Amino acid sequence: MESLRIKSLFSSLVLFVLVSSPTLSSAASLGINYGQLGDNLPQPTDVIPLINSIGATKAKLYDANPQILSAFANTGIEFMVAIGNNLLSSMGDPQQALTWVKSNVQTYLPATKITGIMVGNEVLTLNNAELSNNLVPAMKSVYAALVSLGLDKSINVTTAHSLDIMGSTYPPSAGAFKQDYKVYMQAILSFHVQTGSPFYINMYPFFAYKSSPSDIDLNYVLFEPNNGFVDPTTKLLYDNMLFAQIDAVYSAITLLGYKGVSICESETGWPSKGDADEVGATLDNAAKYNSNLIKMVAQNKVTPLGSSLDIYIFALFNENMKTGQTSERNFGLFQPDKMPVYSVTSVRLTDGVTVSSSAVERYNSLILLFFCIASIAFL
C-alpha cells in the first residue's frame, strides 16, 4: 500500500512539473543583431572576430545581404535572414517565395549556416490590415518552398513581434495578447505548432524603465540584486523584468491554447547614450545589462516558468543612419571602427554546463514542490 502511495506521489509530481512548465529547448544560446543602417560600418570579413569575441554563435540580419552571407561561409556562425515587410504581399505567391529562397538561402548553403528565415518584422503592431493579412500566407509559402527544396528540417520560418502585441504583462501569470491581435496570433501560433518553429518577440526593459523611472527599480531591469516581486497567482519570484516579460508572453500563448511553443528573444539590449528625456541611457547601465544578460545565457538560466534563454542582443554596431531619438543610434556593442563601446562580459557557452542554483531558482523550486504536495494532499 505504501509503495503504491509513493508511486502515486511520484507520478503526480512528474505530471505537475509537465503541466506547469513549458517545453524547454536543450540549451540557451546567444546571438547578435547585425544591422546595417550606417555609412561607416566595417567590411563583413572584419566583423567575424567581433562576433566571436562576445561568445555569440548566431547572427540575425534584417535582409539577406549577399556580401555578409558570403563572408561568413565556413565560420560556423548561424544566420537568420529576413524578408522585409515590403515583400510580404509577393511572398504569398508560392513561385515567388520559391525564387526568393533559392536566391537568398539555398545559394549560400551549406557553407554559410542559415538556420532561420524571419518573415516580416513587428508587422501586427504597424496596424496595417493589408500587411497583417499577408503575414501568415507569406510564412506558409516560404515554408512550402523550404519543404520543396528539402530544407525544412534545418531552417525555421518565423516572424518577430513587438512587445506591444501584449494587452497585459503584469503579473506574468496574467499575460494576454491584445484583443485586436488574437485572430492573427491564433493563425501564427498554429503555424508554429505545425512547423515546430519558435515564437520570436522583441523585448526592451529599457523602454519600460524610461517611461516610469520613479516606479521601477533600476536594479530590477539591469539584472542586479534586488527584492523582486512574487506573482500572486503562481507564487513564483521574479527578480528581473526580462524574465517577467518572457513568462507573460508564455502565459498569453497558453491562454490561447498553444502551450509548449518555445519563445525566443529576437531583440533585447540597452543604449549607451540618449537624449535628456531618455532616463537610464548610459554607458554604465548598458554595460551592466548586456554583461549580466550574457552571463545568464552562458549559465543556462531559465525563467521561473522554465523558458530557456534564446537571445539576440541588439545590436552589433552603433548605426549612424538610424532615425529617431539618440538612443536609437547607440544600442551597439561596437563602434563602426570596431572598438568596443564599453567592456562586456564574454563567456563561451558550454554544453552541459552546471551552475549552482540562485536564491530565486531555489525559492521557485520550493514553490512548485509546495503546490505539488498541496494538490496531492487533496486527492
mmCIF file of C-alpha atoms in Angstrom:
data_model
loop_
_atom_site.group_PDB
_atom_site.id
_atom_site.type_symbol
_atom_site.label_atom_id
_atom_site.label_comp_id
_atom_site.label_asym_id
_atom_site.label_seq_id
_atom_site.Cartn_x
_atom_site.Cartn_y
_atom_site.Cartn_z
ATOM 1 C CA MET A 1 0.000 0.000 0.000
ATOM 2 C CA GLU A 2 2.820 2.372 0.910
ATOM 3 C CA SER A 3 4.684 1.619 -2.323
ATOM 4 C CA LEU A 4 1.548 2.442 -4.295
ATOM 5 C CA ARG A 5 1.262 5.757 -2.482
ATOM 6 C CA ILE A 6 4.913 6.559 -3.257
ATOM 7 C CA LYS A 7 4.359 5.679 -6.913
ATOM 8 C CA SER A 8 1.253 7.862 -6.942
ATOM 9 C CA LEU A 9 3.181 10.730 -5.353
ATOM 10 C CA PHE A 10 5.973 10.408 -7.903
ATOM 11 C CA SER A 11 3.528 10.235 -10.812
ATOM 12 C CA SER A 12 1.695 13.295 -9.550
ATOM 13 C CA LEU A 13 4.968 15.184 -9.189
ATOM 14 C CA VAL A 14 6.021 14.366 -12.745
ATOM 15 C CA LEU A 15 2.574 15.308 -14.057
ATOM 16 C CA PHE A 16 2.613 18.587 -12.136
ATOM 17 C CA VAL A 17 6.022 19.583 -13.498
ATOM 18 C CA LEU A 18 4.964 18.769 -17.054
ATOM 19 C CA VAL A 19 1.727 20.711 -16.718
ATOM 20 C CA SER A 20 3.376 23.672 -15.017
ATOM 21 C CA SER A 21 6.371 24.143 -17.316
ATOM 22 C CA PRO A 22 6.779 24.983 -20.987
ATOM 23 C CA THR A 23 8.692 22.787 -23.405
ATOM 24 C CA LEU A 24 12.324 23.653 -22.793
ATOM 25 C CA SER A 25 14.933 23.917 -25.501
ATOM 26 C CA SER A 26 18.113 21.919 -24.876
ATOM 27 C CA ALA A 27 20.320 24.892 -24.101
ATOM 28 C CA ALA A 28 20.456 28.657 -24.010
ATOM 29 C CA SER A 29 22.008 30.424 -26.973
ATOM 30 C CA LEU A 30 23.459 33.855 -27.645
ATOM 31 C CA GLY A 31 23.024 35.753 -30.885
ATOM 32 C CA ILE A 32 23.579 39.292 -32.118
ATOM 33 C CA ASN A 33 21.530 41.566 -34.372
ATOM 34 C CA TYR A 34 23.708 42.633 -37.296
ATOM 35 C CA GLY A 35 22.070 45.821 -38.568
ATOM 36 C CA GLN A 36 23.473 47.795 -41.491
ATOM 37 C CA LEU A 37 21.960 51.281 -41.165
ATOM 38 C CA GLY A 38 25.328 53.006 -41.125
ATOM 39 C CA ASP A 39 27.515 54.581 -43.793
ATOM 40 C CA ASN A 40 30.748 53.823 -41.956
ATOM 41 C CA LEU A 41 30.440 50.146 -40.949
ATOM 42 C CA PRO A 42 33.353 47.728 -41.370
ATOM 43 C CA GLN A 43 33.586 45.080 -44.075
ATOM 44 C CA PRO A 44 31.794 41.823 -43.221
ATOM 45 C CA THR A 45 35.067 39.874 -43.037
ATOM 46 C CA ASP A 46 36.221 42.254 -40.286
ATOM 47 C CA VAL A 47 33.045 41.579 -38.307
ATOM 48 C CA ILE A 48 33.672 37.864 -37.790
ATOM 49 C CA PRO A 49 36.180 38.275 -34.925
ATOM 50 C CA LEU A 50 33.896 40.815 -33.217
ATOM 51 C CA ILE A 51 31.023 38.344 -33.065
ATOM 52 C CA ASN A 52 33.363 35.629 -31.839
ATOM 53 C CA SER A 53 34.769 37.951 -29.169
ATOM 54 C CA ILE A 54 31.460 38.201 -27.298
ATOM 55 C CA GLY A 55 30.815 34.456 -27.464
ATOM 56 C CA ALA A 56 27.851 34.745 -29.833
ATOM 57 C CA THR A 57 27.165 31.742 -32.050
ATOM 58 C CA LYS A 58 24.348 33.288 -34.110
ATOM 59 C CA ALA A 59 23.613 36.472 -36.036
ATOM 60 C CA LYS A 60 20.362 37.926 -37.298
ATOM 61 C CA LEU A 61 20.102 40.102 -40.380
ATOM 62 C CA TYR A 62 17.266 42.382 -41.427
ATOM 63 C CA ASP A 63 17.697 41.278 -45.042
ATOM 64 C CA ALA A 64 19.731 38.649 -46.882
ATOM 65 C CA ASN A 65 22.828 40.707 -47.636
ATOM 66 C CA PRO A 66 24.918 38.690 -50.142
ATOM 67 C CA GLN A 67 28.252 40.174 -49.057
ATOM 68 C CA ILE A 68 27.643 39.219 -45.439
ATOM 69 C CA LEU A 69 26.347 35.729 -46.203
ATOM 70 C CA SER A 70 29.331 35.028 -48.462
ATOM 71 C CA ALA A 71 31.847 36.434 -45.972
ATOM 72 C CA PHE A 72 30.594 34.193 -43.182
ATOM 73 C CA ALA A 73 30.943 30.973 -45.160
ATOM 74 C CA ASN A 74 32.638 28.188 -43.185
ATOM 75 C CA THR A 75 32.673 30.204 -39.949
ATOM 76 C CA GLY A 76 30.063 28.031 -38.191
ATOM 77 C CA ILE A 77 28.085 31.116 -37.146
ATOM 78 C CA GLU A 78 24.357 30.504 -37.601
ATOM 79 C CA PHE A 79 22.418 33.096 -39.568
ATOM 80 C CA MET A 80 18.822 34.175 -39.599
ATOM 81 C CA VAL A 81 17.968 36.062 -42.768
ATOM 82 C CA ALA A 82 14.916 38.261 -43.213
ATOM 83 C CA ILE A 83 12.201 39.081 -45.711
ATOM 84 C CA GLY A 84 11.176 42.725 -45.407
ATOM 85 C CA ASN A 85 7.625 43.871 -44.764
ATOM 86 C CA ASN A 86 7.562 45.332 -48.267
ATOM 87 C CA LEU A 87 7.812 41.814 -49.740
ATOM 88 C CA LEU A 88 5.026 40.152 -47.750
ATOM 89 C CA SER A 89 2.444 40.532 -50.496
ATOM 90 C CA SER A 90 4.634 38.950 -53.161
ATOM 91 C CA MET A 91 5.756 36.148 -50.832
ATOM 92 C CA GLY A 92 2.160 34.914 -50.722
ATOM 93 C CA ASP A 93 2.786 33.664 -54.263
ATOM 94 C CA PRO A 94 4.395 30.203 -53.896
ATOM 95 C CA GLN A 95 6.519 30.651 -57.008
ATOM 96 C CA GLN A 96 7.924 33.995 -55.860
ATOM 97 C CA ALA A 97 8.607 32.540 -52.421
ATOM 98 C CA LEU A 98 10.473 29.629 -54.018
ATOM 99 C CA THR A 99 12.515 32.000 -56.163
ATOM 100 C CA TRP A 100 13.426 34.107 -53.111
ATOM 101 C CA VAL A 101 14.508 31.072 -51.075
ATOM 102 C CA LYS A 102 16.612 29.707 -53.923
ATOM 103 C CA SER A 103 18.360 33.058 -54.485
ATOM 104 C CA ASN A 104 18.785 34.187 -50.885
ATOM 105 C CA VAL A 105 19.158 30.960 -48.932
ATOM 106 C CA GLN A 106 19.904 27.860 -50.987
ATOM 107 C CA THR A 107 22.675 29.633 -52.926
ATOM 108 C CA TYR A 108 24.775 30.030 -49.761
ATOM 109 C CA LEU A 109 24.254 26.545 -48.345
ATOM 110 C CA PRO A 110 25.890 24.589 -46.875
ATOM 111 C CA ALA A 111 28.977 26.818 -46.489
ATOM 112 C CA THR A 112 27.002 29.561 -44.735
ATOM 113 C CA LYS A 113 24.931 28.134 -41.911
ATOM 114 C CA ILE A 114 21.498 29.655 -42.467
ATOM 115 C CA THR A 115 19.078 28.250 -39.879
ATOM 116 C CA GLY A 116 16.137 30.648 -39.964
ATOM 117 C CA ILE A 117 14.063 32.962 -42.131
ATOM 118 C CA MET A 118 12.339 35.900 -40.454
ATOM 119 C CA VAL A 119 9.243 36.816 -42.459
ATOM 120 C CA GLY A 120 8.475 40.442 -41.643
ATOM 121 C CA ASN A 121 9.280 42.445 -38.520
ATOM 122 C CA GLU A 122 6.752 43.753 -35.960
ATOM 123 C CA VAL A 123 4.048 43.509 -38.613
ATOM 124 C CA LEU A 124 0.926 43.358 -36.432
ATOM 125 C CA THR A 125 1.693 46.473 -34.397
ATOM 126 C CA LEU A 126 2.021 48.557 -37.560
ATOM 127 C CA ASN A 127 -1.795 48.265 -37.591
ATOM 128 C CA ASN A 128 -1.783 47.856 -41.363
ATOM 129 C CA ALA A 129 -4.551 45.409 -42.244
ATOM 130 C CA GLU A 130 -3.054 44.505 -45.613
ATOM 131 C CA LEU A 131 0.341 43.655 -44.125
ATOM 132 C CA SER A 132 -1.228 41.744 -41.239
ATOM 133 C CA ASN A 133 -3.415 39.714 -43.595
ATOM 134 C CA ASN A 134 -0.427 38.893 -45.804
ATOM 135 C CA LEU A 135 1.815 37.704 -42.968
ATOM 136 C CA VAL A 136 0.716 34.107 -42.406
ATOM 137 C CA PRO A 137 0.214 33.333 -46.125
ATOM 138 C CA ALA A 138 3.772 34.574 -46.727
ATOM 139 C CA MET A 139 5.111 32.410 -43.881
ATOM 140 C CA LYS A 140 3.303 29.383 -45.300
ATOM 141 C CA SER A 141 4.610 29.968 -48.821
ATOM 142 C CA VAL A 142 8.192 30.345 -47.615
ATOM 143 C CA TYR A 143 7.887 27.187 -45.547
ATOM 144 C CA ALA A 144 6.425 25.315 -48.538
ATOM 145 C CA ALA A 145 9.425 26.456 -50.575
ATOM 146 C CA LEU A 146 11.767 25.014 -47.961
ATOM 147 C CA VAL A 147 9.840 21.735 -47.999
ATOM 148 C CA SER A 148 10.102 21.502 -51.776
ATOM 149 C CA LEU A 149 13.861 22.031 -51.555
ATOM 150 C CA GLY A 150 14.314 19.587 -48.685
ATOM 151 C CA LEU A 151 15.451 22.358 -46.319
ATOM 152 C CA ASP A 152 12.532 22.450 -43.871
ATOM 153 C CA LYS A 153 14.259 20.240 -41.280
ATOM 154 C CA SER A 154 17.234 22.562 -40.899
ATOM 155 C CA ILE A 155 15.697 26.027 -41.427
ATOM 156 C CA ASN A 156 12.877 27.565 -39.364
ATOM 157 C CA VAL A 157 10.327 30.067 -40.638
ATOM 158 C CA THR A 158 9.062 32.648 -38.172
ATOM 159 C CA THR A 159 8.328 36.357 -37.664
ATOM 160 C CA ALA A 160 9.329 38.884 -34.990
ATOM 161 C CA HIS A 161 6.772 40.717 -32.864
ATOM 162 C CA SER A 162 6.868 43.882 -30.802
ATOM 163 C CA LEU A 163 6.011 43.525 -27.118
ATOM 164 C CA ASP A 164 3.181 45.953 -27.927
ATOM 165 C CA ILE A 165 1.124 42.937 -29.056
ATOM 166 C CA MET A 166 0.569 42.350 -25.335
ATOM 167 C CA GLY A 167 -2.500 43.732 -23.629
ATOM 168 C CA SER A 168 -1.282 42.629 -20.195
ATOM 169 C CA THR A 169 2.159 41.668 -18.887
ATOM 170 C CA TYR A 170 1.759 42.102 -15.118
ATOM 171 C CA PRO A 171 1.768 39.898 -13.273
ATOM 172 C CA PRO A 172 3.327 37.326 -15.659
ATOM 173 C CA SER A 173 0.560 34.806 -14.942
ATOM 174 C CA ALA A 174 -1.976 37.326 -16.311
ATOM 175 C CA GLY A 175 -0.143 37.779 -19.600
ATOM 176 C CA ALA A 176 -2.532 38.193 -22.543
ATOM 177 C CA PHE A 177 -2.418 39.428 -26.127
ATOM 178 C CA LYS A 178 -4.414 42.496 -27.135
ATOM 179 C CA GLN A 179 -7.875 41.556 -28.341
ATOM 180 C CA ASP A 180 -7.292 43.142 -31.773
ATOM 181 C CA TYR A 181 -4.424 40.744 -32.493
ATOM 182 C CA LYS A 182 -5.877 37.477 -31.186
ATOM 183 C CA VAL A 183 -7.181 36.213 -34.545
ATOM 184 C CA TYR A 184 -3.773 36.802 -36.124
ATOM 185 C CA MET A 185 -1.978 35.294 -33.146
ATOM 186 C CA GLN A 186 -4.011 32.104 -33.350
ATOM 187 C CA ALA A 187 -3.062 31.631 -37.004
ATOM 188 C CA ILE A 188 0.615 32.391 -36.275
ATOM 189 C CA LEU A 189 0.769 30.071 -33.278
ATOM 190 C CA SER A 190 -0.943 27.317 -35.226
ATOM 191 C CA PHE A 191 1.785 27.693 -37.850
ATOM 192 C CA HIS A 192 4.481 27.422 -35.167
ATOM 193 C CA VAL A 193 2.921 24.253 -33.790
ATOM 194 C CA GLN A 194 2.617 22.686 -37.246
ATOM 195 C CA THR A 195 6.185 23.526 -38.301
ATOM 196 C CA GLY A 196 7.951 23.315 -34.925
ATOM 197 C CA SER A 197 9.318 26.859 -35.198
ATOM 198 C CA PRO A 198 9.804 29.240 -32.242
ATOM 199 C CA PHE A 199 7.833 32.371 -31.414
ATOM 200 C CA TYR A 200 10.085 35.446 -31.675
ATOM 201 C CA ILE A 201 9.470 38.696 -29.837
ATOM 202 C CA ASN A 202 11.442 41.903 -29.242
ATOM 203 C CA MET A 203 11.766 42.865 -25.572
ATOM 204 C CA TYR A 204 13.306 46.041 -24.181
ATOM 205 C CA PRO A 205 13.107 46.568 -20.408
ATOM 206 C CA PHE A 206 14.886 49.877 -21.129
ATOM 207 C CA PHE A 207 11.736 51.388 -22.635
ATOM 208 C CA ALA A 208 9.637 50.357 -19.642
ATOM 209 C CA TYR A 209 12.165 51.939 -17.281
ATOM 210 C CA LYS A 210 12.483 55.059 -19.431
ATOM 211 C CA SER A 211 8.720 55.640 -19.272
ATOM 212 C CA SER A 212 8.452 55.168 -15.476
ATOM 213 C CA PRO A 213 11.862 55.551 -13.814
ATOM 214 C CA SER A 214 10.377 56.575 -10.483
ATOM 215 C CA ASP A 215 8.214 53.444 -10.324
ATOM 216 C CA ILE A 216 10.713 50.801 -11.471
ATOM 217 C CA ASP A 217 13.827 49.713 -9.598
ATOM 218 C CA LEU A 218 16.807 50.150 -11.926
ATOM 219 C CA ASN A 219 18.456 47.060 -10.436
ATOM 220 C CA TYR A 220 15.366 45.042 -11.403
ATOM 221 C CA VAL A 221 15.787 45.877 -15.094
ATOM 222 C CA LEU A 222 19.603 45.513 -15.097
ATOM 223 C CA PHE A 223 19.680 42.005 -13.547
ATOM 224 C CA GLU A 224 21.348 43.434 -10.451
ATOM 225 C CA PRO A 225 20.495 42.267 -6.892
ATOM 226 C CA ASN A 226 17.013 43.376 -5.800
ATOM 227 C CA ASN A 227 13.986 42.091 -3.889
ATOM 228 C CA GLY A 228 11.910 41.448 -6.998
ATOM 229 C CA PHE A 229 8.240 40.528 -6.646
ATOM 230 C CA VAL A 230 6.120 37.426 -6.213
ATOM 231 C CA ASP A 231 3.435 36.632 -8.783
ATOM 232 C CA PRO A 232 0.249 36.415 -6.671
ATOM 233 C CA THR A 233 -1.144 33.520 -8.708
ATOM 234 C CA THR A 234 1.857 31.250 -9.243
ATOM 235 C CA LYS A 235 3.739 32.456 -6.122
ATOM 236 C CA LEU A 236 6.896 32.469 -8.269
ATOM 237 C CA LEU A 237 9.547 35.090 -7.551
ATOM 238 C CA TYR A 238 10.767 37.405 -10.335
ATOM 239 C CA ASP A 239 13.979 39.341 -9.822
ATOM 240 C CA ASN A 240 14.319 40.854 -13.309
ATOM 241 C CA MET A 241 11.932 42.378 -15.823
ATOM 242 C CA LEU A 242 13.069 40.399 -18.867
ATOM 243 C CA PHE A 243 12.126 37.086 -17.241
ATOM 244 C CA ALA A 244 8.768 38.547 -16.211
ATOM 245 C CA GLN A 245 8.111 39.681 -19.787
ATOM 246 C CA ILE A 246 9.057 36.289 -21.238
ATOM 247 C CA ASP A 247 6.758 34.455 -18.848
ATOM 248 C CA ALA A 248 3.943 36.912 -19.553
ATOM 249 C CA VAL A 249 4.232 36.045 -23.239
ATOM 250 C CA TYR A 250 4.238 32.348 -22.375
ATOM 251 C CA SER A 251 1.054 32.861 -20.331
ATOM 252 C CA ALA A 252 -0.551 34.670 -23.275
ATOM 253 C CA ILE A 253 0.352 31.817 -25.634
ATOM 254 C CA THR A 254 -1.001 29.276 -23.147
ATOM 255 C CA LEU A 255 -4.221 31.258 -22.769
ATOM 256 C CA LEU A 256 -4.892 30.767 -26.483
ATOM 257 C CA GLY A 257 -4.354 27.025 -26.117
ATOM 258 C CA TYR A 258 -0.882 26.733 -27.627
ATOM 259 C CA LYS A 259 1.132 25.745 -24.570
ATOM 260 C CA GLY A 260 4.594 24.425 -25.392
ATOM 261 C CA VAL A 261 5.601 26.823 -28.187
ATOM 262 C CA SER A 262 9.157 27.945 -27.418
ATOM 263 C CA ILE A 263 9.854 31.663 -27.051
ATOM 264 C CA CYS A 264 12.946 33.416 -28.392
ATOM 265 C CA GLU A 265 14.006 36.997 -27.759
ATOM 266 C CA SER A 266 14.722 38.364 -31.247
ATOM 267 C CA GLU A 267 15.875 41.728 -29.884
ATOM 268 C CA THR A 268 16.885 42.983 -26.471
ATOM 269 C CA GLY A 269 19.502 45.491 -25.424
ATOM 270 C CA TRP A 270 20.268 48.786 -23.717
ATOM 271 C CA PRO A 271 21.505 52.092 -25.210
ATOM 272 C CA SER A 272 24.756 53.658 -24.051
ATOM 273 C CA LYS A 273 23.594 57.199 -24.812
ATOM 274 C CA GLY A 274 20.274 59.006 -25.106
ATOM 275 C CA ASP A 275 18.514 62.335 -25.145
ATOM 276 C CA ALA A 276 17.844 64.288 -21.955
ATOM 277 C CA ASP A 277 14.444 62.640 -21.528
ATOM 278 C CA GLU A 278 15.822 59.113 -22.057
ATOM 279 C CA VAL A 279 16.453 58.264 -18.434
ATOM 280 C CA GLY A 280 18.858 55.391 -17.868
ATOM 281 C CA ALA A 281 20.588 55.507 -21.259
ATOM 282 C CA THR A 282 24.195 55.461 -20.010
ATOM 283 C CA LEU A 283 27.412 53.542 -20.673
ATOM 284 C CA ASP A 284 27.357 52.011 -17.217
ATOM 285 C CA ASN A 285 23.765 50.767 -17.485
ATOM 286 C CA ALA A 286 24.305 49.379 -20.982
ATOM 287 C CA ALA A 287 27.408 47.509 -19.821
ATOM 288 C CA LYS A 288 25.554 46.048 -16.830
ATOM 289 C CA TYR A 289 22.502 44.996 -18.838
ATOM 290 C CA ASN A 290 24.371 43.229 -21.626
ATOM 291 C CA SER A 291 27.119 41.753 -19.426
ATOM 292 C CA ASN A 292 24.613 40.312 -16.960
ATOM 293 C CA LEU A 293 22.470 39.013 -19.816
ATOM 294 C CA ILE A 294 25.435 37.265 -21.462
ATOM 295 C CA LYS A 295 26.353 35.686 -18.111
ATOM 296 C CA MET A 296 22.839 34.328 -17.649
ATOM 297 C CA VAL A 297 22.801 32.832 -21.137
ATOM 298 C CA ALA A 298 26.195 31.220 -20.523
ATOM 299 C CA GLN A 299 24.901 29.735 -17.263
ATOM 300 C CA ASN A 300 21.784 28.307 -18.961
ATOM 301 C CA LYS A 301 19.487 30.294 -16.699
ATOM 302 C CA VAL A 302 15.762 29.751 -17.174
ATOM 303 C CA THR A 303 12.740 31.865 -16.326
ATOM 304 C CA PRO A 304 10.571 30.948 -13.332
ATOM 305 C CA LEU A 305 8.142 29.193 -15.698
ATOM 306 C CA GLY A 306 11.009 27.309 -17.300
ATOM 307 C CA SER A 307 11.731 29.071 -20.600
ATOM 308 C CA SER A 308 15.367 28.899 -21.621
ATOM 309 C CA LEU A 309 17.134 31.963 -22.993
ATOM 310 C CA ASP A 310 17.429 32.118 -26.772
ATOM 311 C CA ILE A 311 18.636 35.696 -27.092
ATOM 312 C CA TYR A 312 19.690 38.056 -29.877
ATOM 313 C CA ILE A 313 21.299 41.161 -28.394
ATOM 314 C CA PHE A 314 20.543 44.438 -30.121
ATOM 315 C CA ALA A 315 22.883 45.417 -31.605
ATOM 316 C CA LEU A 316 26.313 44.740 -33.036
ATOM 317 C CA PHE A 317 27.126 48.344 -34.037
ATOM 318 C CA ASN A 318 26.082 51.894 -33.311
ATOM 319 C CA GLU A 319 24.341 52.756 -36.601
ATOM 320 C CA ASN A 320 24.515 56.435 -37.554
ATOM 321 C CA MET A 321 21.769 56.344 -40.187
ATOM 322 C CA LYS A 322 19.001 55.237 -37.839
ATOM 323 C CA THR A 323 16.281 57.788 -37.239
ATOM 324 C CA GLY A 324 14.551 58.716 -34.001
ATOM 325 C CA GLN A 325 15.956 59.678 -30.636
ATOM 326 C CA THR A 326 19.657 59.495 -29.812
ATOM 327 C CA SER A 327 19.273 56.105 -28.157
ATOM 328 C CA GLU A 328 18.320 54.531 -31.490
ATOM 329 C CA ARG A 329 21.838 55.162 -32.786
ATOM 330 C CA ASN A 330 23.542 53.939 -29.608
ATOM 331 C CA PHE A 331 22.451 50.360 -28.914
ATOM 332 C CA GLY A 332 25.654 48.899 -30.356
ATOM 333 C CA LEU A 333 28.290 46.868 -28.554
ATOM 334 C CA PHE A 334 30.877 48.197 -31.021
ATOM 335 C CA GLN A 335 31.665 51.462 -32.742
ATOM 336 C CA PRO A 336 31.939 51.384 -36.532
ATOM 337 C CA ASP A 337 35.757 51.480 -36.114
ATOM 338 C CA LYS A 338 35.429 48.073 -34.380
ATOM 339 C CA MET A 339 36.317 49.451 -30.942
ATOM 340 C CA PRO A 340 34.048 48.332 -28.081
ATOM 341 C CA VAL A 341 31.586 50.988 -26.905
ATOM 342 C CA TYR A 342 32.147 49.578 -23.399
ATOM 343 C CA SER A 343 33.505 46.418 -21.868
ATOM 344 C CA VAL A 344 31.097 43.477 -21.795
ATOM 345 C CA THR A 345 31.474 40.063 -20.245
ATOM 346 C CA SER A 346 32.493 37.452 -22.798
ATOM 347 C CA VAL A 347 31.606 33.908 -21.804
ATOM 348 C CA ARG A 348 31.792 30.897 -24.071
ATOM 349 C CA LEU A 349 28.691 28.746 -23.978
ATOM 350 C CA THR A 350 29.477 25.192 -22.951
ATOM 351 C CA ASP A 351 27.207 22.203 -23.455
ATOM 352 C CA GLY A 352 26.155 20.628 -20.201
ATOM 353 C CA VAL A 353 27.415 23.494 -18.066
ATOM 354 C CA THR A 354 26.363 23.136 -14.443
ATOM 355 C CA VAL A 355 25.821 26.108 -12.152
ATOM 356 C CA SER A 356 24.640 26.355 -8.607
ATOM 357 C CA SER A 357 21.062 27.469 -8.210
ATOM 358 C CA SER A 358 20.397 31.080 -7.346
ATOM 359 C CA ALA A 359 18.232 32.026 -4.408
ATOM 360 C CA VAL A 360 15.394 32.855 -6.811
ATOM 361 C CA GLU A 361 15.620 29.455 -8.509
ATOM 362 C CA ARG A 362 15.681 27.646 -5.161
ATOM 363 C CA TYR A 363 12.670 29.657 -3.983
ATOM 364 C CA ASN A 364 10.705 28.908 -7.132
ATOM 365 C CA SER A 365 11.568 25.201 -6.943
ATOM 366 C CA LEU A 366 10.208 25.098 -3.407
ATOM 367 C CA ILE A 367 7.018 26.873 -4.516
ATOM 368 C CA LEU A 368 6.462 24.318 -7.273
ATOM 369 C CA LEU A 369 7.082 21.481 -4.827
ATOM 370 C CA PHE A 370 4.691 23.040 -2.302
ATOM 371 C CA PHE A 371 1.887 23.276 -4.851
ATOM 372 C CA CYS A 372 2.525 19.693 -5.910
ATOM 373 C CA ILE A 373 2.329 18.364 -2.358
ATOM 374 C CA ALA A 374 -0.715 20.509 -1.629
ATOM 375 C CA SER A 375 -2.505 19.184 -4.695
ATOM 376 C CA ILE A 376 -1.704 15.602 -3.705
ATOM 377 C CA ALA A 377 -2.990 16.181 -0.183
ATOM 378 C CA PHE A 378 -6.428 16.961 -1.575
ATOM 379 C CA LEU A 379 -6.592 13.812 -3.745
#
